[in-house]
Short mmCIF file of C-alpha atoms in Angstrom, two decimals:
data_model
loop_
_atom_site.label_atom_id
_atom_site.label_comp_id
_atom_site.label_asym_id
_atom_site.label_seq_id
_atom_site.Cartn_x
_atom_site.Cartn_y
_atom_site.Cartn_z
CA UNK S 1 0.00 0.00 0.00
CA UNK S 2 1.18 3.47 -0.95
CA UNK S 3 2.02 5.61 2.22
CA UNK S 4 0.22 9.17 2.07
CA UNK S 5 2.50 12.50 2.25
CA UNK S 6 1.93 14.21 5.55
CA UNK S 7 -0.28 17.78 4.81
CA UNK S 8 3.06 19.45 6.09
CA UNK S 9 5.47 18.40 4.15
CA UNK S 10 3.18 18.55 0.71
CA UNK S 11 2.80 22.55 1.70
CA UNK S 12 6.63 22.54 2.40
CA UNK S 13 7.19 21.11 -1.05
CA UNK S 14 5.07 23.59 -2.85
CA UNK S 15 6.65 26.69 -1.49
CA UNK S 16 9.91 25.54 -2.19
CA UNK S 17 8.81 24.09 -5.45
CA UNK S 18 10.68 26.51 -8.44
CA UNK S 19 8.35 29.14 -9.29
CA UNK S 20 6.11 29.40 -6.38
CA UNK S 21 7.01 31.90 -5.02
CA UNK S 22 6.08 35.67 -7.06
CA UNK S 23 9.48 37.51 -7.51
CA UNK S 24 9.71 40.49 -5.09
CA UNK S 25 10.64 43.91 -6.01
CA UNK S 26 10.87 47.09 -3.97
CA UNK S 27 10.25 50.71 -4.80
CA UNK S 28 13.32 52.95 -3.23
CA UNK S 29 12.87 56.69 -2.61
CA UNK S 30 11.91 58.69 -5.50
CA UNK S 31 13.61 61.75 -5.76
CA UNK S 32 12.63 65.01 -7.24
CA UNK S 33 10.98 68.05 -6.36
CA UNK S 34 8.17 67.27 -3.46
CA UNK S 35 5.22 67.74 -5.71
CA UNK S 36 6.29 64.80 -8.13
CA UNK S 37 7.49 62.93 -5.23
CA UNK S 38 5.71 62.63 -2.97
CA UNK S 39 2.77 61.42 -4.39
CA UNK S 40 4.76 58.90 -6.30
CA UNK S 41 6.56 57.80 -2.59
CA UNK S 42 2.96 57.50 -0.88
CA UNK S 43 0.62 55.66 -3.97
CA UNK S 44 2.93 54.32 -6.97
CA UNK S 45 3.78 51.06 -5.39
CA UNK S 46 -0.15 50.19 -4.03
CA UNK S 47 -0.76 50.91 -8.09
CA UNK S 48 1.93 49.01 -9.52
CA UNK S 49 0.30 45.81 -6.94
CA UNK S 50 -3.19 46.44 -8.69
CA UNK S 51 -1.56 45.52 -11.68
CA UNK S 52 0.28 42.49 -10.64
CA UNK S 53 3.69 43.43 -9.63
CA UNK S 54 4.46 42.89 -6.05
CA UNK S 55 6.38 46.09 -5.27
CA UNK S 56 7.14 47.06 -1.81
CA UNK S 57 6.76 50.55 -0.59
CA UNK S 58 9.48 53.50 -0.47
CA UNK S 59 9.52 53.51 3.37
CA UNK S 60 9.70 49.78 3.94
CA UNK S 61 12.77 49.67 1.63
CA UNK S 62 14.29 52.58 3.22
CA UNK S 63 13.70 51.03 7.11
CA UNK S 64 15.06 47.44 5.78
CA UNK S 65 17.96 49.05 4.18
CA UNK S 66 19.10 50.85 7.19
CA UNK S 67 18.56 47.91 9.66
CA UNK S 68 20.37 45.63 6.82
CA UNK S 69 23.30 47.76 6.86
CA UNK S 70 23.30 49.11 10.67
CA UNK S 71 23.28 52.71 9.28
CA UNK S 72 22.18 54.05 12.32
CA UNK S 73 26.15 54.24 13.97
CA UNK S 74 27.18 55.55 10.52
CA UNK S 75 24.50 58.06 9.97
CA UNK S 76 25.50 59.63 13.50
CA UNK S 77 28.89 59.64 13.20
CA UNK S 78 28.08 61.97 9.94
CA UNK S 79 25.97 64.36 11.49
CA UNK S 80 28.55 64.56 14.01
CA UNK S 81 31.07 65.11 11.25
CA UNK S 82 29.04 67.96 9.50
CA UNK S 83 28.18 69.60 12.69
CA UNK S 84 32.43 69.92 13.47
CA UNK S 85 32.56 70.98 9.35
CA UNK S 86 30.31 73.57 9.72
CA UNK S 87 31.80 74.86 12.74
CA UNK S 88 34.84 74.74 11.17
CA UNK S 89 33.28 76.92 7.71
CA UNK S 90 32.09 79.41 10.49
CA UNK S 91 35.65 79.99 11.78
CA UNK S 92 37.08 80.64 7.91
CA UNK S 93 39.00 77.30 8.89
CA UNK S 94 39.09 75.64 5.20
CA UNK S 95 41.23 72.80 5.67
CA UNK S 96 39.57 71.38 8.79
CA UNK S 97 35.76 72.01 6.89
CA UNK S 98 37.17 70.41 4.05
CA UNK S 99 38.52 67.45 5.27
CA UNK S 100 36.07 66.62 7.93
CA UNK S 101 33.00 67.21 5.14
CA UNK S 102 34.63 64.91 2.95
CA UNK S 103 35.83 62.10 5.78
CA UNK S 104 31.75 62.52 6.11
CA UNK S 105 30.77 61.55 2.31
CA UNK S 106 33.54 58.67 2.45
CA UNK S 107 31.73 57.11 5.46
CA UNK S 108 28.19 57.61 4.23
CA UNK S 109 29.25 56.43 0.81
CA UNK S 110 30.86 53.28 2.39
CA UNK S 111 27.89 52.57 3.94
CA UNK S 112 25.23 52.82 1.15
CA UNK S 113 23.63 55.91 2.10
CA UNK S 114 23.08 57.05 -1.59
CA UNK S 115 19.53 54.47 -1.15
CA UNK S 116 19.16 54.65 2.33
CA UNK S 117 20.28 58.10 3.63
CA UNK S 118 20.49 60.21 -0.11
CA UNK S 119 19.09 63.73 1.96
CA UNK S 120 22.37 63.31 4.32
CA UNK S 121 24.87 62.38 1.76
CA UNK S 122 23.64 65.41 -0.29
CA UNK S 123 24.67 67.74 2.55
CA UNK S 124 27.71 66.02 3.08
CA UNK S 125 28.70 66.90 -0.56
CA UNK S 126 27.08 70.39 -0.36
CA UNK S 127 29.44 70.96 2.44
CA UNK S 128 32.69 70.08 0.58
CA UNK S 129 31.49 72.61 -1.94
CA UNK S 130 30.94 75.35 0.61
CA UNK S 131 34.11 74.79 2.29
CA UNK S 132 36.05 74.56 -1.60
CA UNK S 133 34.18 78.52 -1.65
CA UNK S 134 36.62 79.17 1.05
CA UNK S 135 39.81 81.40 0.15
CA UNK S 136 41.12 80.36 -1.81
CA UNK S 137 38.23 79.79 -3.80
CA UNK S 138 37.96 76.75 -6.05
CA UNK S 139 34.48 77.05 -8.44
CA UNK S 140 35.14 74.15 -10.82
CA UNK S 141 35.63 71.39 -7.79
CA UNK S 142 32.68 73.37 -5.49
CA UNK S 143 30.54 73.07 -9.18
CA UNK S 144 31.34 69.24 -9.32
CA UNK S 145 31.12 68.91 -5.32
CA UNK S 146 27.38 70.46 -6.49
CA UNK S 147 26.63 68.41 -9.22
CA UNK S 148 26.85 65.35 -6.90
CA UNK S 149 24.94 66.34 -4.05
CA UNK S 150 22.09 67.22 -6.84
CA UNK S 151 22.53 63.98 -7.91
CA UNK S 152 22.40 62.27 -4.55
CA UNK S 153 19.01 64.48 -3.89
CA UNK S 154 17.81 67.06 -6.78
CA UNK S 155 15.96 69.28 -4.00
CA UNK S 156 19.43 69.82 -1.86
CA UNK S 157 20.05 73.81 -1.16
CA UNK S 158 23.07 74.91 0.24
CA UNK S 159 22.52 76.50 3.63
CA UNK S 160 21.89 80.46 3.39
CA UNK S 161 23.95 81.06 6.27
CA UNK S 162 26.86 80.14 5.06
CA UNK S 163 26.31 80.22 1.33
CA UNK S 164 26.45 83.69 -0.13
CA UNK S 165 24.27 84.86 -3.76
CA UNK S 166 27.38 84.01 -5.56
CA UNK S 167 27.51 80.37 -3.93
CA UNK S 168 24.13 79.78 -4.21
CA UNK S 169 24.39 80.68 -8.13
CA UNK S 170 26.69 78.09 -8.52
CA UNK S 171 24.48 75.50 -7.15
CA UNK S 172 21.86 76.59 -9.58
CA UNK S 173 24.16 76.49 -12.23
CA UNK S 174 25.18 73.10 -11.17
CA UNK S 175 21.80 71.79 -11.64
CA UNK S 176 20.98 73.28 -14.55
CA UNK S 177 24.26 71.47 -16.13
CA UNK S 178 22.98 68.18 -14.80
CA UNK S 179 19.90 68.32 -16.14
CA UNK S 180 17.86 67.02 -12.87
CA UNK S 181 17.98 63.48 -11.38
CA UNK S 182 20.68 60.91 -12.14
CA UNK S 183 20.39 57.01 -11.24
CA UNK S 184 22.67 55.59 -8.45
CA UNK S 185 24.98 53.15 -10.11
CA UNK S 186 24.72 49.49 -10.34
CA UNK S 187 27.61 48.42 -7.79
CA UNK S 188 25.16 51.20 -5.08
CA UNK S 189 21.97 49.08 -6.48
CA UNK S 190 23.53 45.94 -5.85
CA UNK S 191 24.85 46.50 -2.58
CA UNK S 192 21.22 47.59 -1.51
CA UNK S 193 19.78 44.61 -3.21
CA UNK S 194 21.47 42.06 -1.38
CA UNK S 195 20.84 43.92 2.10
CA UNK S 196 17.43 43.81 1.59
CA UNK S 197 17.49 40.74 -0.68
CA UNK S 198 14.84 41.45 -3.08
CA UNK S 199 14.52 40.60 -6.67
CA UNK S 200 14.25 44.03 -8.53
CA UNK S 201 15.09 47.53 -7.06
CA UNK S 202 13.02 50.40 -8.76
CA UNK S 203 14.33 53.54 -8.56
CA UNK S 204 12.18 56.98 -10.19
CA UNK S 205 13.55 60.57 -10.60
CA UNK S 206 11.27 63.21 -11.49
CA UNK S 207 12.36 66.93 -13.06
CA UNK S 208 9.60 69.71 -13.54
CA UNK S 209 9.73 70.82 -17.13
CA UNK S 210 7.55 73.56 -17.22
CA UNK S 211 3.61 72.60 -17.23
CA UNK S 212 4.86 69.10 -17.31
CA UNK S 213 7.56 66.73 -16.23
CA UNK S 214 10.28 64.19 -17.28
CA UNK S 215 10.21 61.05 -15.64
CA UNK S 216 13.50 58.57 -15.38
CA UNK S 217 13.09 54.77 -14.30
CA UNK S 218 15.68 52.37 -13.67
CA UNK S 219 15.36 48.55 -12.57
CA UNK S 220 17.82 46.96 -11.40
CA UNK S 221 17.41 43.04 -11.55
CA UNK S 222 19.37 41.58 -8.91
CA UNK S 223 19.58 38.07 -10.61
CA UNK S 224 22.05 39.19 -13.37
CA UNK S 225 23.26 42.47 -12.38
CA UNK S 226 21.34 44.62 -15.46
CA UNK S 227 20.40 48.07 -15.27
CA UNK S 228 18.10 49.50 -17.41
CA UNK S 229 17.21 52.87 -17.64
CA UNK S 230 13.91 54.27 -19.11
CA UNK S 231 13.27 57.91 -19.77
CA UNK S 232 9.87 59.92 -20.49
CA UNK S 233 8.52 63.16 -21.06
CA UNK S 234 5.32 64.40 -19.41
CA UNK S 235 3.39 67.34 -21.07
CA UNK S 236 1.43 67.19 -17.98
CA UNK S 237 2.64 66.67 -14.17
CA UNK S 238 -1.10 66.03 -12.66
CA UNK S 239 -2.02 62.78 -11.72
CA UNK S 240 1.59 61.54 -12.22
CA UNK S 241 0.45 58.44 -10.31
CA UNK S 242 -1.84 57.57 -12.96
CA UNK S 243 0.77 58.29 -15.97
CA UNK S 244 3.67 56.71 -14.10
CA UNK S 245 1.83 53.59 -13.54
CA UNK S 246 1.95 52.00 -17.00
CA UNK S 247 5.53 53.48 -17.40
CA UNK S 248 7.06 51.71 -14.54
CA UNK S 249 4.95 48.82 -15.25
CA UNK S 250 6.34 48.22 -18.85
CA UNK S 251 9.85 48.79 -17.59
CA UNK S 252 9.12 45.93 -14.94
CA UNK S 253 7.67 43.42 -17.75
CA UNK S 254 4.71 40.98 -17.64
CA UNK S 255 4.16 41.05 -14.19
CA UNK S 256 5.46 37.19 -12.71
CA UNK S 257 2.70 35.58 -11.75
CA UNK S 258 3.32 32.35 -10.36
CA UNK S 259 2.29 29.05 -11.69
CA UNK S 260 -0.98 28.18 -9.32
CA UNK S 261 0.52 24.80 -7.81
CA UNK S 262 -1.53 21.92 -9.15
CA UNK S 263 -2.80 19.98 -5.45
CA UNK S 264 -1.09 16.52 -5.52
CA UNK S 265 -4.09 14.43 -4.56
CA UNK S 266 -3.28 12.12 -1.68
CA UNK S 267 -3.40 8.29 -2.37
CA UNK S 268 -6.45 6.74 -0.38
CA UNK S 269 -5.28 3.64 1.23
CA UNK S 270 -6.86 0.42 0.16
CA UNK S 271 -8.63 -1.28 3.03
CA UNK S 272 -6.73 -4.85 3.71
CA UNK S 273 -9.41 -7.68 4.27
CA UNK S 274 -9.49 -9.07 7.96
CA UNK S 275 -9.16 -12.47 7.52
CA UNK S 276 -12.55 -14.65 8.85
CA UNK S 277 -11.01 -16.92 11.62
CA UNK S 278 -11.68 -20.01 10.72
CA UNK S 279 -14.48 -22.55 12.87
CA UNK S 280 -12.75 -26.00 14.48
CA UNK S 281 -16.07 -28.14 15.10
CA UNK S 282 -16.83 -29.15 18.44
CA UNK S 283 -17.33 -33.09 18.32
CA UNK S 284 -20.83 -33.74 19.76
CA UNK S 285 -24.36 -34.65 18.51
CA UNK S 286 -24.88 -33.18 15.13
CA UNK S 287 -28.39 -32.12 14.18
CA UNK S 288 -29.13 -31.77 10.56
CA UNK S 289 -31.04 -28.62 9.69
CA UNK S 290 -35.00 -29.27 9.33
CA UNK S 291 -36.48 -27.46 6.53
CA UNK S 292 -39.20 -24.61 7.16
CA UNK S 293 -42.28 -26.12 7.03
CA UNK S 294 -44.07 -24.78 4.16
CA UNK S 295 -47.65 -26.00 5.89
CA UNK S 296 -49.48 -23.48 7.86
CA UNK S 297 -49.78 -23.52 11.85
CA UNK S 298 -53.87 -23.92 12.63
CA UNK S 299 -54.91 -21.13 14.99
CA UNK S 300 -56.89 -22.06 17.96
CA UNK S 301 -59.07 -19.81 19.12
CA UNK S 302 -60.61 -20.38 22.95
CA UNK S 303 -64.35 -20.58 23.61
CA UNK S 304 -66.61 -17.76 24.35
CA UNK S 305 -66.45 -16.98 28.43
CA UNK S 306 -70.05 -17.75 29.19
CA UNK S 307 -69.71 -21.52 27.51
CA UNK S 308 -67.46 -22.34 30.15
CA UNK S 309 -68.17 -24.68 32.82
CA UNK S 310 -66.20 -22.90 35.42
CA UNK S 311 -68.20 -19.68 34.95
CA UNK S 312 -71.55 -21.53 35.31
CA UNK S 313 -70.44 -23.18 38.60
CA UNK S 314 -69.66 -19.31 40.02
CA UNK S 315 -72.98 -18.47 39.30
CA UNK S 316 -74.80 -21.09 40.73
CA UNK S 317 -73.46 -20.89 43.88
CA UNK S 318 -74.28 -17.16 44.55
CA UNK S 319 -77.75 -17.73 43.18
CA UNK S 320 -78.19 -20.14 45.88
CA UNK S 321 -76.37 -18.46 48.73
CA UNK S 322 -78.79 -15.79 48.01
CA UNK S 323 -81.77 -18.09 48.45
CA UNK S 324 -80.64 -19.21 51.63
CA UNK S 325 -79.97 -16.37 53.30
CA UNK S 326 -83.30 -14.59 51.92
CA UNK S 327 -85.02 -17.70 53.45
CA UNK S 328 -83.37 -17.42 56.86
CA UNK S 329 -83.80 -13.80 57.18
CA UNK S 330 -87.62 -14.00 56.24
CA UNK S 331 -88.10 -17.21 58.63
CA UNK S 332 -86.67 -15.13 61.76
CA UNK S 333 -89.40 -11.98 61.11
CA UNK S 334 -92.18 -11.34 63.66
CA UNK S 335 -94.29 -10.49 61.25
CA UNK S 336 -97.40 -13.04 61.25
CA UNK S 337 -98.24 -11.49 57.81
CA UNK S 338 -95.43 -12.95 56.35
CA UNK S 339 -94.63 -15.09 53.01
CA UNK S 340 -92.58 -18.26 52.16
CA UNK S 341 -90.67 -19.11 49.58
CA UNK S 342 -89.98 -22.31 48.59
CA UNK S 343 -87.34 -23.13 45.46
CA UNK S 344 -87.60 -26.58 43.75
CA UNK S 345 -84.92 -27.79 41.80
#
């Protein structure tokens, strides 16, 4: 007989089983100006689910990629870094601004921050620029200091306290040579990837272009290393959930549904036959069966009550009683009036 799988390990078989599991992807921070994303940061990945891809938000990947990678020690140590920088920038110290804003992007860079912390690492750079403004004055490595905080967040400002108008113009012209929003590169995607271990990182960046906006995907598929990089022009920027929805779903692909695992059905055991003990006859007197008797039994019915004898005899004797004691009470009267009766038989 052919043993049944336990219920337990048939379920353990199907999960593990190739394919039955869908492939997991996660949406990372989009960055842009706070209009484009933040809309695309609260509803693009509870879109991109409606249609089949099974994207995790930007905040979950941001909270697992900083527990992965035990930013929190890192990301401390920078502020702390920054704070002494800026100190420094105050005092017209360039040396000590300089090097302590740049031991700051080393660390954060180190530690994956361009996913998980991209705000922080954008000051970090913003403050080697500030303190390259510093006598003397270097405006090619403070633009290129510029460009890369932009890239690391396109909203990043440098601080008005210690960035004068001709400072802050060379931020804006450091943007405006980028051209907005740049993807992180593969060897940053892959490091995040396998801290979080997901499938797919997707990664937006959003630029307003007047009335409308240009939108810039890249997926990075963890299973072969490949980055690709999409690009698209919005004439409008309303309801960029809507319009990036079918853009980030194309760049995904047919959404991976999993193969619906076919139930094994379960063998039912065959009953085995309990053998009949067998009978050892008891020597004795054998009787041979007698046939049924195929002639029917008479019925006897009794007699009616009052044609039996016994019933007759009852009667009699109170009749006769009764005489007797009539005649004996009548015989014992005073009255001379009286009457006899006299029964014959």
């Amino acid at each position: 007989m052919r043993a049944a799988l336990p219920l337990s390990l048939s379920v353990l078989i199907l999960l593990l089983a190739p394919g039955a599991q869908a492939e997991r992807a996660a949406l990372l921070q989009p960055e842009g100006p706070a209009a484009l994303a933040a809309p695309l940061a609260r509803d693009l990945a509870g879109a991109l689910t409606k249609v089949g891809h099974k994207v995790s938000p930007p905040a979950t990947a941001t909270r697992r990629l900083r527990a992965a990678q035990k930013l929190a020690s890192t990301l401390e140590q920078a502020r702390t870094l920054l704070r002494r920088a800026a100190e420094a920038h105050l005092s017209m110290k360039r040396a000590g601004a300089l090097k302590l804003a740049r031991r700051a992007v080393s660390e954060l860079e180190a530690a994956g921050a361009r996913l998980a912390a991209p705000k922080l690492l954008a000051r970090a750079h913003g403050d080697v620029a500030l303190a390259l403004m510093l006598r003397p004055a270097d405006e090619v490595s403070a633009g290129a200091a510029f460009a890369r905080a932009l890239a690391a967040d396109p909203t990043y400002k440098p601080d008005r306290d210690r960035a004068p108008p001709r400072v802050r113009a060379l931020a804006r012209k450091a943007g405006q040579r980028r051209g907005g929003a740049s993807a992180p590169t593969s060897a940053a995607f892959a490091q995040a990837a396998a801290s979080i271990k997901v499938d797919r990182l997707i990664w937006i960046g959003a630029v307003q272009r007047g009335g409308g906006a240009r939108l810039i995907v890249a997926v990075f598929d963890a299973r072969d290393g490949s980055l690709k990089r999409h690009e698209h022009l919005l004439a409008s920027s309303s309801a960029i959930v809507a319009k990036a929805t079918p853009l980030v779903s194309a760049a995904l692909g047919a959404p991976a549904k999993p193969p619906r695992p076919t139930p094994t059905p379960t063998p039912t055991p065959t009953p085995t036959p309990t053998p009949t003990p067998e009978l050892t006859p008891t020597p004795g007197p054998t009787t041979s069966p007698t046939p049924e008797s195929t002639t029917p039994t008479p019925v006897q019915t009794s007699s009616p009550w009052y044609k039996r004898w016994w019933v007759w005899t009852i009667v009699g004797v109170v009749v006769v009683g009764t005489a007797v004691g009539l005649g004996v009470g009548l015989s014992q009267s005073d009255d001379p009036s009286g009457w006899d009766v006299a029964f014959r038989f």
